[in-house]
Each structure stands twice: as structure tokens, then as C-alpha cells.
XYZ file of C-alpha atoms in Angstrom:
674
model
C 19.021 -35.469 53.939
C 19.641 -32.628 51.545
C 23.190 -31.450 52.059
C 26.188 -30.302 50.072
C 29.494 -28.522 50.503
C 29.329 -24.882 49.439
C 32.947 -23.794 49.990
C 36.290 -25.251 50.982
C 38.863 -22.567 51.574
C 41.868 -21.068 53.266
C 42.417 -17.653 54.814
C 46.087 -16.822 54.361
C 48.322 -14.785 56.628
C 47.554 -11.718 54.531
C 43.801 -12.181 55.270
C 43.156 -13.169 51.653
C 40.582 -15.871 50.998
C 41.409 -18.762 48.665
C 38.447 -21.046 48.080
C 36.665 -23.449 45.772
C 32.892 -23.225 45.516
C 30.835 -26.325 44.835
C 27.261 -27.252 43.942
C 25.148 -30.435 44.145
C 25.970 -33.018 41.471
C 29.382 -33.780 39.975
C 32.164 -31.273 40.737
C 35.576 -31.639 39.103
C 38.795 -29.993 40.210
C 41.480 -30.724 37.637
C 45.024 -29.589 37.128
C 48.689 -30.362 37.062
C 50.519 -32.299 39.751
C 51.218 -30.518 43.080
C 48.644 -27.744 42.641
C 46.627 -28.540 45.788
C 43.865 -30.775 44.391
C 44.306 -33.464 47.037
C 44.536 -30.814 49.764
C 40.781 -30.218 49.425
C 39.821 -33.566 50.938
C 42.344 -33.097 53.770
C 41.100 -29.564 54.551
C 37.517 -30.798 54.677
C 38.487 -33.697 56.948
C 40.437 -31.382 59.254
C 37.566 -28.882 59.493
C 35.190 -31.800 60.123
C 36.975 -32.586 63.381
C 39.905 -34.846 62.518
C 42.362 -35.179 65.371
C 45.217 -35.271 62.856
C 46.486 -32.396 60.723
C 47.171 -34.028 57.347
C 47.111 -31.095 54.925
C 50.119 -31.683 52.613
C 53.129 -29.629 53.645
C 53.983 -26.943 51.116
C 52.688 -23.621 49.875
C 49.284 -24.113 51.499
C 50.560 -24.923 54.995
C 53.216 -22.186 54.738
C 50.670 -19.472 54.029
C 47.445 -20.584 55.712
C 46.273 -18.968 58.942
C 42.872 -20.687 58.920
C 41.084 -23.485 57.023
C 37.313 -23.464 56.549
C 34.429 -25.460 55.096
C 30.864 -24.266 54.552
C 28.156 -26.940 54.490
C 24.580 -26.383 53.390
C 22.166 -28.492 55.441
C 18.711 -27.873 54.025
C 18.370 -24.081 54.292
C 21.031 -23.564 56.948
C 24.716 -22.942 56.416
C 27.070 -24.637 58.872
C 30.492 -22.989 58.910
C 33.399 -25.093 60.190
C 36.966 -23.848 60.620
C 40.282 -24.755 62.214
C 43.541 -22.937 62.726
C 46.640 -24.862 61.607
C 47.523 -27.788 63.838
C 45.282 -26.814 66.775
C 42.637 -28.699 68.738
C 39.926 -26.041 69.021
C 37.431 -25.774 66.170
C 34.982 -23.157 64.911
C 31.319 -24.014 64.380
C 28.525 -21.615 63.562
C 25.068 -22.255 62.170
C 24.347 -19.380 59.805
C 20.638 -18.877 59.175
C 21.391 -15.807 57.026
C 22.972 -17.818 54.244
C 23.624 -14.683 52.150
C 26.439 -13.873 54.560
C 28.389 -16.910 53.394
C 27.176 -17.158 49.812
C 30.417 -15.602 48.568
C 33.567 -17.242 49.887
C 35.479 -13.944 49.744
C 33.358 -12.679 52.652
C 34.861 -15.269 54.982
C 37.873 -13.278 56.093
C 39.409 -13.650 59.548
C 36.942 -11.098 60.967
C 34.064 -13.559 60.403
C 35.561 -16.234 62.644
C 34.788 -14.805 66.084
C 36.565 -16.371 69.027
C 33.319 -17.175 70.862
C 32.459 -19.787 68.225
C 35.665 -21.766 68.749
C 35.014 -24.863 70.863
C 36.956 -27.648 72.519
C 37.024 -30.923 70.516
C 34.342 -32.418 72.779
C 31.891 -29.526 72.435
C 32.636 -29.113 68.732
C 31.770 -32.747 67.955
C 28.733 -32.620 70.241
C 27.362 -29.533 68.459
C 28.286 -30.834 65.002
C 26.328 -34.088 65.315
C 23.334 -32.100 66.575
C 23.502 -29.969 63.446
C 22.717 -33.136 61.511
C 19.711 -33.860 63.746
C 21.236 -36.743 65.711
C 20.208 -36.403 69.373
C 21.120 -39.859 70.682
C 23.612 -39.627 73.552
C 23.384 -43.050 75.232
C 23.879 -46.046 72.931
C 24.538 -48.729 75.536
C 22.068 -51.579 75.097
C 23.232 -53.541 78.143
C 23.953 -51.637 81.362
C 25.782 -54.616 82.867
C 28.465 -54.160 80.193
C 28.801 -50.517 81.210
C 29.170 -51.542 84.859
C 32.152 -53.702 83.900
C 33.973 -50.854 82.140
C 36.645 -48.727 83.733
C 34.917 -45.937 85.683
C 31.597 -47.362 84.405
C 32.056 -45.270 81.269
C 29.359 -44.982 78.633
C 29.982 -46.156 75.084
C 31.059 -43.413 72.697
C 27.954 -41.634 71.383
C 27.285 -41.256 67.640
C 29.745 -38.827 66.086
C 29.748 -36.934 62.813
C 33.317 -38.152 62.437
C 31.838 -41.519 61.464
C 30.209 -39.815 58.440
C 33.640 -39.400 56.868
C 33.921 -43.178 56.454
C 31.048 -42.922 53.957
C 32.192 -39.657 52.386
C 35.947 -39.762 51.805
C 37.845 -41.910 49.311
C 41.433 -40.711 49.436
C 43.981 -41.305 46.704
C 45.440 -44.305 48.559
C 41.980 -45.741 49.281
C 39.831 -45.217 46.184
C 41.196 -48.367 44.489
C 42.587 -50.222 47.500
C 41.996 -53.981 47.627
C 42.799 -54.304 51.338
C 40.693 -51.426 52.686
C 37.366 -49.930 51.649
C 36.393 -47.443 54.351
C 38.320 -44.457 55.672
C 39.262 -44.679 59.393
C 38.617 -48.443 59.529
C 42.285 -49.133 60.202
C 41.427 -48.231 63.802
C 39.247 -50.950 65.310
C 37.390 -48.658 67.709
C 36.380 -46.222 64.951
C 35.364 -49.100 62.698
C 33.117 -50.607 65.372
C 31.557 -47.235 66.159
C 30.686 -46.564 62.511
C 29.075 -50.006 62.193
C 27.248 -49.891 65.544
C 25.934 -46.378 64.967
C 24.694 -47.004 61.424
C 21.197 -47.796 62.716
C 21.157 -44.368 64.362
C 22.427 -42.545 61.265
C 19.818 -44.263 59.083
C 17.051 -43.164 61.456
C 16.189 -46.712 62.535
C 17.025 -46.187 66.224
C 16.247 -43.177 68.412
C 17.159 -42.624 72.068
C 13.986 -44.440 73.167
C 15.224 -47.562 71.366
C 18.363 -47.770 73.517
C 16.451 -47.092 76.739
C 14.016 -49.894 75.904
C 16.922 -52.213 75.052
C 18.546 -51.421 78.395
C 15.324 -52.289 80.218
C 14.874 -55.448 78.156
C 18.415 -56.664 78.873
C 17.907 -55.919 82.571
C 14.737 -58.040 82.649
C 16.364 -60.845 80.654
C 19.276 -60.940 83.090
C 16.796 -61.080 85.979
C 14.985 -63.939 84.240
C 18.229 -65.892 83.838
C 19.050 -65.266 87.487
C 15.648 -66.516 88.617
C 15.964 -69.637 86.487
C 19.352 -70.357 88.031
C 18.105 -69.692 91.554
C 14.870 -71.675 91.303
C 16.415 -75.023 92.390
C 18.290 -73.311 95.218
C 15.275 -71.446 96.558
C 13.657 -74.512 98.136
C 16.955 -75.550 99.689
C 17.388 -72.061 101.181
C 13.868 -72.148 102.622
C 14.386 -75.637 104.109
C 17.646 -74.546 105.738
C 16.000 -71.386 107.101
C 13.106 -73.469 108.536
C 15.569 -75.822 110.220
C 17.265 -72.863 111.916
C 13.889 -71.466 113.037
C 12.938 -74.817 114.584
C 16.321 -75.045 116.273
C 16.110 -71.500 117.676
C 12.527 -72.067 118.861
C 13.487 -75.306 120.666
C 16.517 -73.599 122.222
C 14.448 -70.707 123.563
C 11.784 -72.988 125.052
C 14.490 -75.145 126.626
C 16.142 -72.097 128.242
C 12.942 -70.363 129.363
C 11.078 -73.492 130.322
C 7.936 -72.084 128.649
C 6.214 -72.759 125.341
C 6.023 -69.916 122.835
C 2.558 -68.555 121.946
C 3.383 -69.037 118.225
C 3.578 -72.606 116.997
C 6.075 -73.818 114.424
C 3.521 -74.140 111.606
C 2.539 -70.477 112.017
C 6.195 -69.457 111.994
C 6.719 -71.331 108.729
C 3.612 -69.876 107.128
C 4.119 -66.225 108.176
C 7.682 -65.704 109.406
C 7.555 -61.901 109.247
C 4.355 -61.683 111.342
C 5.695 -64.316 113.763
C 8.881 -62.297 114.181
C 6.877 -59.189 115.027
C 4.953 -61.120 117.714
C 8.130 -62.649 119.179
C 9.878 -59.263 119.147
C 7.013 -57.647 121.078
C 6.927 -60.490 123.623
C 8.621 -60.190 127.009
C 10.954 -62.935 128.127
C 9.494 -65.035 130.925
C 11.057 -67.920 132.849
C 9.723 -71.090 134.434
C 11.069 -72.526 137.655
C 11.604 -75.779 135.754
C 15.077 -75.502 134.109
C 15.387 -79.153 133.187
C 14.170 -78.437 129.654
C 17.649 -77.434 128.585
C 19.065 -80.713 129.853
C 16.301 -82.706 128.149
C 16.989 -80.907 124.889
C 20.681 -81.800 125.149
C 19.849 -85.456 125.723
C 17.491 -85.486 122.709
C 20.092 -83.797 120.578
C 22.793 -86.238 121.637
C 20.575 -89.127 120.504
C 19.846 -87.406 117.186
C 23.552 -86.702 116.715
C 24.427 -90.365 117.426
C 21.995 -91.524 114.742
C 23.447 -89.014 112.271
C 27.008 -90.130 113.044
C 26.019 -93.780 112.587
C 24.517 -92.973 109.192
C 27.620 -91.018 108.276
C 29.832 -93.960 109.252
C 27.729 -96.285 107.117
C 28.262 -94.006 104.122
C 31.972 -93.764 104.937
C 32.253 -97.575 105.045
C 30.559 -97.843 101.655
C 32.839 -95.170 100.248
C 35.930 -96.924 101.594
C 34.873 -100.154 99.892
C 34.305 -98.385 96.611
C 37.665 -96.582 96.861
C 39.339 -99.945 97.457
C 37.625 -101.456 94.423
C 38.696 -98.490 92.272
C 42.303 -98.842 93.456
C 42.262 -102.583 92.679
C 40.708 -101.952 89.233
C 43.382 -99.390 88.396
C 46.150 -101.739 89.600
C 44.600 -104.592 87.620
C 44.488 -102.462 84.475
C 48.138 -101.473 84.903
C 49.200 -105.107 85.316
C 47.113 -106.134 82.330
C 48.897 -103.595 80.148
C 52.272 -104.889 81.361
C 51.566 -108.452 80.135
C 53.561 -109.041 76.913
C 51.487 -110.153 73.954
C 52.784 -112.750 71.441
C 53.632 -111.307 68.068
C 53.545 -114.620 66.123
C 52.630 -118.286 66.525
C 53.820 -121.426 64.786
C 51.265 -124.204 64.190
C 52.470 -127.831 63.594
C 50.687 -131.137 63.129
C 51.440 -133.403 66.112
C 52.597 -137.041 65.667
C 53.853 -139.895 67.886
C 57.662 -139.743 68.083
C 57.906 -143.572 67.918
C 55.414 -144.664 65.292
C 54.722 -141.314 63.585
C 50.976 -141.768 64.024
C 49.127 -138.387 63.961
C 47.514 -137.354 67.251
C 44.814 -134.739 68.100
C 45.772 -134.353 71.783
C 47.783 -131.167 71.225
C 45.068 -129.708 68.976
C 42.459 -130.240 71.690
C 44.747 -128.530 74.202
C 45.298 -125.631 71.785
C 41.564 -125.201 71.307
C 41.017 -125.191 75.064
C 43.758 -122.586 75.436
C 42.175 -120.464 72.712
C 38.797 -120.560 74.498
C 40.480 -119.562 77.755
C 42.226 -116.625 76.045
C 38.929 -115.489 74.533
C 37.252 -115.588 77.952
C 40.144 -113.687 79.507
C 39.986 -110.979 76.824
C 36.275 -110.555 77.483
C 36.936 -110.170 81.181
C 39.735 -107.713 80.530
C 37.442 -105.592 78.369
C 34.946 -105.527 81.200
C 37.536 -104.078 83.594
C 37.216 -100.585 82.121
C 33.429 -100.588 82.378
C 33.692 -101.835 85.955
C 36.061 -98.984 86.788
C 33.565 -96.527 85.346
C 30.701 -98.033 87.368
C 32.829 -97.817 90.562
C 33.501 -94.128 89.878
C 29.780 -93.472 89.365
C 29.049 -95.229 92.670
C 31.693 -93.139 94.447
C 30.162 -89.895 93.123
C 26.682 -91.047 94.228
C 27.823 -91.928 97.759
C 29.648 -88.614 98.090
C 26.488 -86.750 97.065
C 24.478 -88.718 99.653
C 27.064 -87.997 102.361
C 27.073 -84.222 101.851
C 23.689 -83.384 103.480
C 24.427 -85.880 106.290
C 27.775 -84.176 106.946
C 26.050 -80.768 107.071
C 23.414 -82.102 109.479
C 26.073 -83.633 111.725
C 28.032 -80.382 111.755
C 24.890 -78.407 112.647
C 23.960 -80.840 115.456
C 27.504 -80.816 116.772
C 27.459 -77.022 116.781
C 24.175 -76.946 118.649
C 25.461 -79.454 121.217
C 28.535 -77.304 121.837
C 26.333 -74.256 122.283
C 23.973 -76.100 124.675
C 26.888 -77.417 126.703
C 28.416 -73.954 126.851
C 25.139 -72.421 127.995
C 24.658 -75.086 130.648
C 28.189 -74.392 131.862
C 27.438 -70.678 132.044
C 24.353 -71.150 134.169
C 25.116 -69.929 137.610
C 28.566 -68.741 136.526
C 28.906 -65.998 133.941
C 25.319 -65.465 132.789
C 21.892 -65.854 134.313
C 19.206 -68.021 132.795
C 17.299 -64.850 131.889
C 20.204 -63.417 129.901
C 20.597 -66.626 127.946
C 16.852 -66.733 127.213
C 17.015 -63.145 125.909
C 19.925 -64.127 123.627
C 18.003 -67.187 122.423
C 14.987 -64.972 121.677
C 17.221 -62.736 119.564
C 18.512 -65.731 117.627
C 14.934 -66.836 116.976
C 14.055 -63.387 115.641
C 17.089 -63.490 113.304
C 16.130 -66.966 112.077
C 12.573 -65.814 111.350
C 13.914 -62.783 109.447
C 16.155 -65.051 107.366
C 13.190 -67.312 106.596
C 11.070 -64.333 105.563
C 13.818 -63.184 103.171
C 14.213 -66.658 101.687
C 10.461 -66.923 101.123
C 10.308 -63.424 99.633
C 12.574 -64.479 96.754
C 10.703 -64.509 93.481
C 9.044 -67.774 92.570
C 7.444 -69.257 89.472
C 4.589 -66.740 89.463
C 7.092 -63.892 89.521
C 9.041 -65.563 86.717
C 5.880 -65.796 84.633
C 5.158 -62.098 85.184
C 8.741 -61.272 84.270
C 8.398 -63.182 81.020
C 5.184 -61.297 80.234
C 7.026 -58.005 80.762
C 9.857 -59.175 78.505
C 7.393 -60.165 75.783
C 5.720 -56.748 76.000
C 9.050 -54.926 75.709
C 10.052 -57.058 72.737
C 6.726 -56.282 71.075
C 7.166 -52.547 71.738
C 10.671 -52.608 70.237
C 9.440 -54.438 67.152
C 6.395 -52.196 66.724
C 8.248 -48.918 67.227
C 11.643 -49.701 65.686
C 12.082 -53.264 64.336
C 15.755 -52.445 63.764
C 16.911 -55.900 62.661
C 14.216 -56.150 59.994
C 15.046 -52.670 58.706
C 18.758 -53.461 58.564
C 18.010 -56.667 56.651
C 15.825 -54.708 54.225
C 18.589 -52.111 53.853
C 21.053 -54.859 52.942
C 18.648 -56.258 50.361
C 18.042 -52.845 48.804
C 21.764 -52.039 48.649
C 22.296 -55.396 46.891
C 19.694 -54.443 44.274
C 21.406 -51.106 43.644
C 24.804 -52.829 43.450
C 23.466 -55.200 40.781
C 22.451 -52.224 38.652
C 25.639 -50.228 39.193
C 27.802 -53.307 38.614
C 26.787 -53.354 34.952
C 27.916 -49.743 34.478
C 31.551 -49.927 35.553
C 34.731 -51.484 34.203
C 34.990 -55.064 35.494
C 37.090 -57.781 33.880
C 35.231 -60.416 31.865
C 36.101 -63.139 34.390
C 33.959 -61.342 37.001
C 30.977 -60.694 34.748
C 28.176 -60.648 35.528
C 29.418 -58.956 38.705
C 27.287 -59.698 41.763
C 28.543 -57.504 44.590
C 27.174 -57.938 48.094
C 27.616 -55.819 51.214
C 26.953 -56.698 54.865
C 25.550 -53.945 57.085
C 26.628 -55.981 60.140
C 30.310 -56.380 59.249
C 30.769 -53.883 56.365
C 32.384 -56.633 54.287
C 32.193 -56.357 50.492
C 32.421 -59.388 48.201
C 31.540 -60.770 44.793
C 29.130 -63.710 44.914
C 29.346 -65.584 41.601
C 27.399 -68.543 43.025
C 25.379 -69.336 46.135
C 27.545 -69.651 49.252
C 30.654 -68.623 47.311
C 32.302 -65.353 48.272
C 35.187 -63.659 46.471
C 36.385 -60.809 48.655
C 37.971 -57.688 47.241
C 41.446 -58.718 48.371
C 41.147 -61.871 46.245
C 40.165 -60.014 43.086
C 42.818 -58.979 40.611
C 43.312 -55.710 38.679
C 43.126 -52.122 39.884
C 40.168 -51.527 37.557
C 38.160 -54.151 39.463
C 39.093 -52.631 42.818
C 38.164 -49.106 41.677
C 34.855 -50.308 40.240
C 34.028 -52.121 43.488
C 34.686 -48.966 45.520
C 32.640 -46.804 43.165
C 29.712 -49.217 42.990
C 29.591 -49.642 46.782
C 29.758 -45.964 47.720
C 27.308 -44.902 45.045
C 24.931 -47.662 46.198
C 25.214 -46.533 49.812
C 24.547 -42.894 48.984
C 21.651 -43.833 46.720
C 20.113 -45.692 49.627
C 20.793 -42.747 51.957
C 18.952 -40.462 49.527
C 16.024 -42.893 49.329
C 15.626 -42.585 53.114
C 15.322 -38.814 52.737
C 15.344 -36.736 55.906
C 15.359 -39.869 58.078
C 19.021 -40.389 57.196
C 21.598 -38.126 58.860
C 24.547 -39.030 56.600
C 25.074 -36.242 54.054
C 25.062 -37.429 50.404
C 28.581 -36.120 49.768
C 31.365 -38.213 48.247
C 35.000 -37.246 47.639
C 36.912 -39.212 44.985
C 40.599 -38.310 44.967
C 42.513 -39.288 41.818
C 40.301 -42.191 40.612
C 41.937 -42.179 37.159
C 45.256 -43.239 38.705
C 44.200 -46.837 38.073
C 44.399 -46.198 34.334
C 47.290 -43.695 34.332
C 49.405 -44.785 37.333
C 52.729 -43.287 36.211
C 51.435 -40.096 34.641
C 53.559 -37.021 35.439
C 51.210 -34.193 34.595
C 53.020 -30.853 34.357
C 51.693 -29.551 31.043
C 49.111 -26.910 30.283
C 46.899 -29.638 28.793
C 46.071 -33.128 30.057
C 47.948 -35.703 27.961
C 47.571 -39.379 28.834
C 50.217 -40.415 26.296
C 52.902 -39.028 28.612
C 52.487 -42.063 30.885
C 55.878 -43.849 30.676
C 54.330 -47.165 31.698
C 52.524 -47.422 28.356
C 53.433 -49.995 25.717
C 52.229 -50.314 22.185
C 50.119 -53.292 23.237
C 48.276 -51.262 25.801
C 46.342 -48.627 23.918
C 45.704 -45.283 25.582
C 42.226 -44.932 24.097
C 40.967 -48.042 25.931
C 41.790 -46.507 29.302
C 40.513 -43.100 28.205
C 37.205 -44.746 27.369
C 37.135 -46.300 30.866
C 37.877 -42.942 32.514
C 35.285 -41.204 30.346
C 32.729 -43.874 31.279
C 33.528 -43.260 34.940
C 32.522 -39.588 34.628
C 29.523 -40.469 32.447
C 28.236 -42.814 35.141
C 28.780 -40.258 37.912
C 26.732 -37.685 35.994
C 23.993 -40.222 35.228
C 23.963 -41.371 38.863
C 23.443 -37.871 40.302
C 20.654 -37.043 37.867
C 18.901 -40.409 38.234
C 19.083 -40.211 42.042
C 17.636 -36.692 41.957
C 14.847 -37.855 39.662
C 13.934 -40.800 41.918
C 14.455 -39.280 45.382
C 14.384 -35.502 45.018
C 17.920 -35.318 46.438
C 20.924 -34.689 44.186
C 24.095 -36.204 45.686
C 27.313 -34.238 45.569
C 30.405 -35.933 44.150
C 33.694 -34.029 44.287
C 36.376 -35.471 42.002
C 39.961 -34.221 42.175
C 41.851 -35.611 39.200
C 44.289 -35.015 36.345
C 41.735 -36.059 33.725
C 40.445 -33.111 31.728
C 38.461 -32.124 28.664
C 36.848 -35.507 28.215
C 34.115 -36.040 25.655
C 31.112 -37.136 27.680
C 27.884 -38.801 26.603
C 24.391 -37.353 26.466
C 25.609 -33.914 25.348
C 27.101 -33.228 28.781
C 29.986 -30.774 28.537
C 32.936 -31.732 30.734
C 33.543 -28.014 31.228
C 30.178 -27.712 33.019
C 31.522 -30.007 35.740
C 34.828 -28.195 36.268
C 34.910 -25.945 39.330
C 38.641 -25.203 39.167
C 41.375 -25.871 36.634
C 44.944 -25.307 37.744
C 47.210 -25.841 34.758
C 48.912 -22.559 33.945
C 52.205 -21.699 35.655
C 51.621 -20.271 39.139
C 48.028 -21.562 39.377
C 46.957 -23.653 42.338
C 44.770 -23.710 45.398
C 47.047 -21.037 46.793
C 49.099 -19.387 44.097
C 52.845 -19.871 44.283
C 53.168 -16.165 43.474
C 53.428 -13.524 46.235
C 50.285 -12.789 48.201
C 47.590 -11.232 46.103
C 43.841 -11.337 45.554
C 41.989 -14.613 45.886
C 41.989 -16.845 42.849
C 38.616 -17.181 41.168
């Protein structure tokens, strides 16, 4: 998107405006130490919604009553402001941009109270100003259900833009950190997760489709898990229907008008018929007794089968115990550590004899056989354990059947005992009818569970959703293409900055999934920034990466919501780390860390090249994309001789070198500095 900062300023307690005005392209603010150069990046960050007030304590914080930033987004001015160390923030979209064209017009009267918002509303309105309307970024609703209070994931925030925009003095050449705010894991993850939104790859519809897709995929996994259990549930439900039907007929003495096959085929319809049926009784009540006798015989057969399994299991358990004991004894047998072999001879005539040798050979064969048998003991133990597991599996359904039959016998005996005592035969028949209706309802529910045909339809729906996501968004492909394009830009920019010879040709790579940056001198070999030496290498890596990212953002045009604005605070510190700049003119020779072996002009050439490349980058990006990025550099470096007839003075927006000059003058309150 086309965007740039127009003003960064302060309204002091005397209602005087102090501001710096910027334009697209390279903007330089230069000056002595402690004049407020680095305060610009902190004021912008604070006005952009930072929860921390980090403006350096001093003249500025002593005199400021309000901090403001004016952004130009296409043809609209967005005015942001904060009072010192407060939570509320000012936001106003100014369509009449002439009202804010001059910073001096932004006195305290402009900042009406009705445009001050709570942090939540401020951030919500700010991200909308950049055209981001996504509010629900959860892709899996089951994850949301597991969160405390079922909270949604944090929506995309303009605060994440600052990770791409701000390179503070302690970050611009840092080997351990590349992105601002990434020291906090949550903010790091949000910036990475929301990148696809900021680049225009994913809209709200994308997340809604992903939610539906994940819901269907979870249902598919559930069906696949339940498929083997479904038949078992149906069989158990049928058994209970048959049991309830037999019990009712035994109590009533009459056959039901619905046979068992019909009940199995259409349990819901059968239940409706049974429910509408009146309970009738036959004078013959011996059916209940006959049913008990039949059940007792069935139960006896089940118990006999169970005992047979138990006997087998006991034998196997005994064999396992013996095998374990045998193995323990075997391990306790001491083994000989050496043997002495002698030729045997007759003690009287000294004639050699082979009798002992034959015995030794026989003993050796016996030992070999025994070792073979001992080795087999472990395999036998394993086979016994397999047999035990098999018998236990076979016993389980028999145990369940025996328990069910025993339960039914107890119920039949109880009902027979109640006859003529507590309940009438009619009451028990009514209760049995109710149990039959419940059993039929349970069978209907078990049969209504989705089967293979439903699973096939589910898979067709999943395939359609996946196709829709790929056709409309294809996020993963676009992210992969973005990574490839950024790598191409990095290859070009890598040749333009100051890398040591040992890293040339530099081959920087960046992952859009992890935001890792590394040098890849050979395939499958990664040298991460933290493993590279020299501050010049670290600075060049930072510059190449952020310029590559913003070039790619500009190539996306209006699809990308991240503004092409980059702050570089004190990048020359790598070359002049100990410079104490208090003179009216920039003088690199003052650096006390210099030695005769380390020539100043070499580092001046590197710093000059840095500015040359920034100017080239902005113009080349504008030529290729129609968008001119904005790079704001706050630095000591001044009056450099640039290439291509570019005057350094044309880049300078403020120079604070004379006594009393600064972002807010150290002199008593007066008119705004221009």
C-alpha cells in the first residue's frame, strides 16, 4: 500500500508544536548526541499503540503534554496521538488533508476529547484504517473450546506492523534478535500467524472455511474410530431388544404383533407400534416360569464355557510361572570361566587312552543341547504370554454374557416373587413393555449412527472444501512463492552491502513460517546470524532482510496492509561505536577506538555506501512498483559524498548540531523549531 509518515511531533506545555516533517524516500535526521534523534522512533511507537512509554527521559518528557504522529494512507491522513504515560489514544481519519499539512496547526485544540479511545477501540479502529477487516483467525474451533472462557485468538493488530517497521539502536545490528517485539513469544507468534492476512492472502472467508474444514475432518476421524464399535453397539442393542421382548411375552402370556425381525429392521417404527399398544394378559402365566427355566439352562452352558476358559487360563498362568522360575534358576547357575585340557594316560604303563576324550565330547554335546533348550525358554515364555492374552480376549464376551444372563435371572426371580405380593401381573407387564420401548429406542439410535455411506459423503464434502480453499486462497502456495521471491531479492541486495570476504557470495534465506534468517553457503548448510562474526555482517543482514521484505510488500501493492515504512536508528554505530559527537560538524576521527591500522576512510566508505544503497533502493522500488518506500534514518553521520549526483543535504530533514538545537530546544519555551 502507499503510505508514509508525514509528521512526528510534540505539543509542549506551552501549546507550542515541535515536529519533524517527512516525505517518501530516504529521510535523514542528523545531529549531535542527546538531541532527540532516537526519540522519534519511540514517539512513533508510542502513538502507534505501544503499551509501554519508552520516550527517553529528559527535556522532551519534561516539556511534552502530547505526542503525535500523522500518517498518510493513500489520500487520507490518519492522526494518532497520546498524552504522556496514559492508556487512552487519539485516532482521527482526516479526509481534509490540508488541515494537517502543516505540523504547526496541530496544537492542543485539534485533539478533541471525543477522538480519544480505550486501547481496545484504538487498536480496533487503527487496523481498520489499514483495510484489515479480519476479526476471527481461529482455524480450529476445538482449540478455542479448550481455551479458558473459550476465548478467541487475538485478531490481527497494527501493532504487529512495527516488527517490520522499527529497527532500534540496540536491534539494527543485533546478532541475537532481528525483529522488534519478538522477545515476547505471544507477539512473535501473532506476527508470524497473521502475516498471511497482512499480505492479503487470507480474508475472513478463509478462516471460516478452515473452521468448517477442521470440523468435518474431526468428524471423519471420529467416524473412522467408531466404525468398528458401531456393529458391536448394534448387536448389544439387538440382544437387549430380544431380551425385553421375551420378558414381556413371558409376563403377559401373549405374543407381540411385531416379530423380532421387524423390530431389528425398523426399531423406531416398531417402538411406535408397541407404544400405541395396550397391555393385555393371558390366563396362562406359566410363560414366565418357562422363560426362567430356559434361561437357567442357557446360563449353565455359559458358565461351563467360562469355566473351560478359566481352566485353560490357569494352565497357561502355571506354565508362565514355571518358565519365569526356570529362567531365574538358569541365570543363577555359575558358568566356568576357564578349562584345562590334558592328554589322558594309564597311571601304570603310561599308555595314552581316549576314554576321557570320548567322555569330554559327550559332555560337550550335552552342554550344546542344554544351551539350545535354554535359549528356547524365552521364546516359550513369549508364546505362553500370547496364549494368555488370547484366552483373556475370548473370555471377555463370555463373561459379559454370563453377567447379563445372571442379571436377567435375578430380575425374573424377583418378578416371580412379587407376583401376588407387591405387584400385580399387569403392573409387571406394563413395566416390561416400557423396557422394550427403551430397548427399541436404543437400537434405533445405534443404527442411526453414521455408516460407510455417510463417511463417503463426508469425505466428498471435505474434498470440496479443500478445493474451494485452494481455488479462492491457496495460502500455502502463496507463502511458498513469497519465500522464493524474498530469496531472489535478498540475493540481489546481498551484493550491495558490506559483508566480509569469508561470507561472499552471501546467500541469505528467510523463512516465512518461522521468521528465521540464515546464510546458506551450500545446500542443507545453514549459518544463522548468531553464528556470524562482525557487526558489519549483522548490520548488512538486517538491512538486506528488511529492504527485501518491504520490496516484496510494495510488489503486492494495495493487497498488502503493511506500510512500506522503515526506521533505522543509528546504523553507523557499527563503524563508529565509540564516537562521542558533540561538535558542530560530524567528525569520525574523534572515535577513540580507532588505531592507525584501522583507517577511518574505509568505514566512511561503508557508511556512504549504506546511504547510497538506501537511495537506490527507494528509487528502484518506485520505478518497478509505483510505490516509493519511506526510510527514516536517525544518525550522527552527516555531509557524506553520495554517488549518482545525489546531494546528502537533499535527504536531511533536520540537523541538530548548534548549541541549544534539538527536537525540543533546551532553551526556554519559544516558537517551534523549523
